[in-house]
XYZ file of C-alpha atoms in Angstrom:
211
model
C -6.034 10.517 -1.805
C -8.581 7.719 -2.022
C -9.982 6.074 1.112
C -12.087 2.949 0.669
C -15.798 3.592 1.339
C -16.671 2.827 4.962
C -19.228 0.154 4.218
C -20.524 -2.085 6.992
C -18.461 -4.910 5.522
C -15.194 -2.959 5.611
C -15.829 -1.632 9.120
C -16.607 -5.170 10.308
C -13.303 -6.438 8.898
C -11.462 -3.590 10.613
C -13.239 -4.344 13.894
C -12.009 -7.938 13.731
C -8.434 -7.005 12.814
C -8.123 -4.234 15.418
C -9.502 -6.292 18.317
C -6.717 -7.098 20.771
C -8.449 -10.455 21.378
C -8.327 -11.476 17.703
C -6.563 -14.758 17.042
C -3.673 -14.887 14.608
C -5.912 -16.540 12.005
C -8.670 -13.954 12.468
C -6.169 -11.134 11.992
C -4.648 -12.670 8.872
C -7.956 -13.503 7.194
C -9.572 -10.135 7.886
C -6.545 -8.126 6.754
C -6.105 -10.254 3.633
C -9.659 -9.449 2.566
C -9.034 -5.734 3.092
C -5.712 -5.872 1.240
C -7.399 -7.406 -1.804
C -9.889 -4.526 -1.876
C -6.999 -2.075 -1.570
C -4.982 -3.627 -4.363
C -7.899 -3.770 -6.793
C -8.570 -0.087 -6.116
C -4.875 0.763 -6.502
C -4.675 -1.071 -9.830
C -7.693 0.943 -10.928
C -5.805 4.159 -10.135
C -3.203 3.355 -12.807
C -3.653 4.901 -16.245
C -6.297 3.264 -18.451
C -7.550 3.789 -21.984
C -10.687 2.759 -23.892
C -11.076 -0.820 -25.104
C -13.958 -2.477 -26.993
C -13.703 -6.271 -26.718
C -16.192 -8.459 -28.574
C -18.391 -10.673 -26.392
C -19.328 -14.319 -27.199
C -22.612 -13.145 -28.779
C -20.819 -10.798 -31.173
C -21.604 -7.580 -29.309
C -18.970 -5.102 -28.176
C -18.374 -3.966 -24.613
C -17.277 -0.373 -23.813
C -14.381 -1.373 -21.579
C -11.115 -0.017 -20.278
C -7.595 -1.467 -20.360
C -4.358 -0.549 -18.636
C -2.028 1.697 -20.654
C 1.067 0.134 -19.052
C 0.882 -3.618 -19.591
C 3.484 -4.541 -16.956
C 2.713 -4.096 -13.258
C 5.619 -2.757 -11.203
C 5.372 -2.948 -7.416
C 7.873 -2.255 -4.638
C 7.288 -3.374 -1.054
C 8.797 -2.109 2.191
C 9.577 -5.244 4.278
C 8.409 -6.717 6.541
C 4.806 -5.514 6.699
C 4.800 -4.658 2.994
C 5.489 -8.296 2.151
C 1.901 -9.119 3.159
C 0.598 -6.776 0.467
C 3.094 -8.229 -2.013
C 1.750 -11.746 -1.407
C -1.811 -10.613 -2.102
C -0.702 -8.772 -5.240
C 0.959 -11.953 -6.516
C -2.383 -13.757 -6.276
C -4.064 -11.001 -8.333
C -1.237 -10.243 -10.800
C 1.054 -13.312 -10.880
C 3.451 -11.754 -13.398
C 3.945 -8.471 -11.500
C 7.507 -7.111 -11.548
C 8.477 -6.858 -7.876
C 11.137 -4.999 -5.914
C 11.972 -4.178 -2.300
C 13.288 -1.228 -0.307
C 14.478 -2.080 3.199
C 14.011 0.815 5.606
C 14.109 0.221 9.351
C 13.500 2.486 12.311
C 16.536 3.375 14.425
C 15.402 2.578 18.007
C 17.646 5.200 19.599
C 17.146 8.125 17.220
C 13.603 7.058 16.275
C 14.166 7.892 12.606
C 13.945 5.693 9.485
C 17.244 4.353 8.150
C 17.703 3.178 4.548
C 19.563 -0.152 4.246
C 19.230 -1.371 0.658
C 16.977 -1.560 -2.378
C 16.471 -4.137 -5.106
C 14.360 -2.724 -7.924
C 13.212 -4.484 -11.113
C 14.908 -3.602 -14.390
C 13.033 -1.082 -16.495
C 11.270 0.629 -13.593
C 12.416 4.135 -14.616
C 9.580 6.159 -16.116
C 6.923 3.583 -15.160
C 3.899 3.695 -12.862
C 4.698 1.887 -9.614
C 2.674 0.540 -6.700
C 4.471 1.263 -3.406
C 3.356 -1.292 -0.809
C 3.546 -0.154 2.823
C 0.587 -0.975 5.111
C 1.295 1.372 8.041
C 1.962 5.115 7.737
C 1.973 6.950 11.080
C 4.597 9.655 10.521
C 5.327 9.254 6.773
C 9.080 9.079 7.372
C 9.500 5.616 5.865
C 7.223 6.330 2.909
C 8.974 9.608 2.081
C 12.331 7.837 2.142
C 11.008 5.071 -0.119
C 9.654 7.658 -2.568
C 13.068 9.346 -2.656
C 14.712 5.998 -3.476
C 12.255 5.418 -6.317
C 12.747 8.977 -7.582
C 16.510 8.418 -7.673
C 15.821 5.347 -9.833
C 13.872 7.432 -12.351
C 10.303 7.001 -11.066
C 8.321 10.240 -10.916
C 6.404 10.770 -7.640
C 3.317 11.452 -9.782
C 3.631 7.888 -11.114
C 3.662 6.315 -7.633
C 0.514 4.863 -6.066
C 1.003 4.209 -2.350
C -1.011 1.169 -1.267
C -1.601 1.692 2.442
C -3.693 -0.204 4.981
C -3.852 2.423 7.734
C -2.748 6.039 8.113
C -3.659 9.270 9.910
C -4.049 12.980 9.066
C -0.611 13.884 10.436
C 1.151 11.409 8.132
C -0.865 12.424 5.085
C -0.076 16.081 5.730
C 3.659 15.405 5.907
C 3.645 13.201 2.814
C 1.682 15.624 0.627
C 3.728 18.589 1.859
C 6.802 16.994 0.277
C 5.192 14.997 -2.536
C 1.845 16.628 -3.407
C 1.568 14.674 -6.655
C 1.745 11.166 -5.153
C -1.428 9.062 -5.216
C -2.531 7.290 -2.023
C -5.024 4.446 -1.656
C -5.808 3.549 1.965
C -8.435 1.451 3.701
C -8.816 3.777 6.704
C -7.655 7.159 7.985
C -7.443 6.957 11.778
C -8.211 9.816 14.189
C -4.608 10.832 14.788
C -1.465 10.072 16.781
C -0.925 9.517 20.484
C 1.902 11.277 22.328
C 4.003 8.169 21.638
C 3.321 8.505 17.864
C 1.003 5.478 17.710
C -2.063 5.738 15.495
C -5.347 5.992 17.409
C -7.381 3.771 17.663
C -4.725 1.834 15.743
C -4.147 -1.823 15.027
C -0.862 -2.651 16.776
C 2.303 -3.831 15.044
C 0.997 -5.049 11.688
C 4.033 -7.192 10.869
C 4.125 -8.929 14.248
C 0.393 -9.609 14.255
C 0.355 -10.798 10.633
C 3.340 -13.140 10.948
C 2.626 -14.233 14.525
C 5.856 -12.873 15.991
C 6.713 -10.567 18.864
C 8.794 -7.390 18.585
């Protein structure tokens, strides 16, 4: 599990995004900056190998290059679409898919609706885009869908904006080999299963809607 370093800059962006008084624009701009940091770190978690490009002065640079040339990413709508949009700006030719999982309001459990995955995803490294992970139920279901499509949990990198120890414990208990990149691990859950101190409903705040 990799959590972004808590630099003053990152904490300041979180302070803006978490503030209940933040405007819609302030929330979007601050979270977009964090999501770019997350995605660059997640891309760096994919397998790399040595590369020695020649510079304009004829010298060589001891670099690294991705082993898997194509970037596969699967988002969990609606909040995951925000991460997908930022990924498109970084990797315009990324191969994208979606897994729709929604919470049943009566039973309070995640329910799988449908998936649309890119061709050739089996056996590949995949970025799983889901910003909020409070109980890990949705993420575990998404991982099971990817596994059924031939993606090994060890080849999945979860790109996550905010999580908590309870969710991480549940996820790693079932999928210890999955890789997680998050911007912040919160203190824990309230009795109502909200992350504390939390950020609110990410999708509603990002898209300016009300649940």
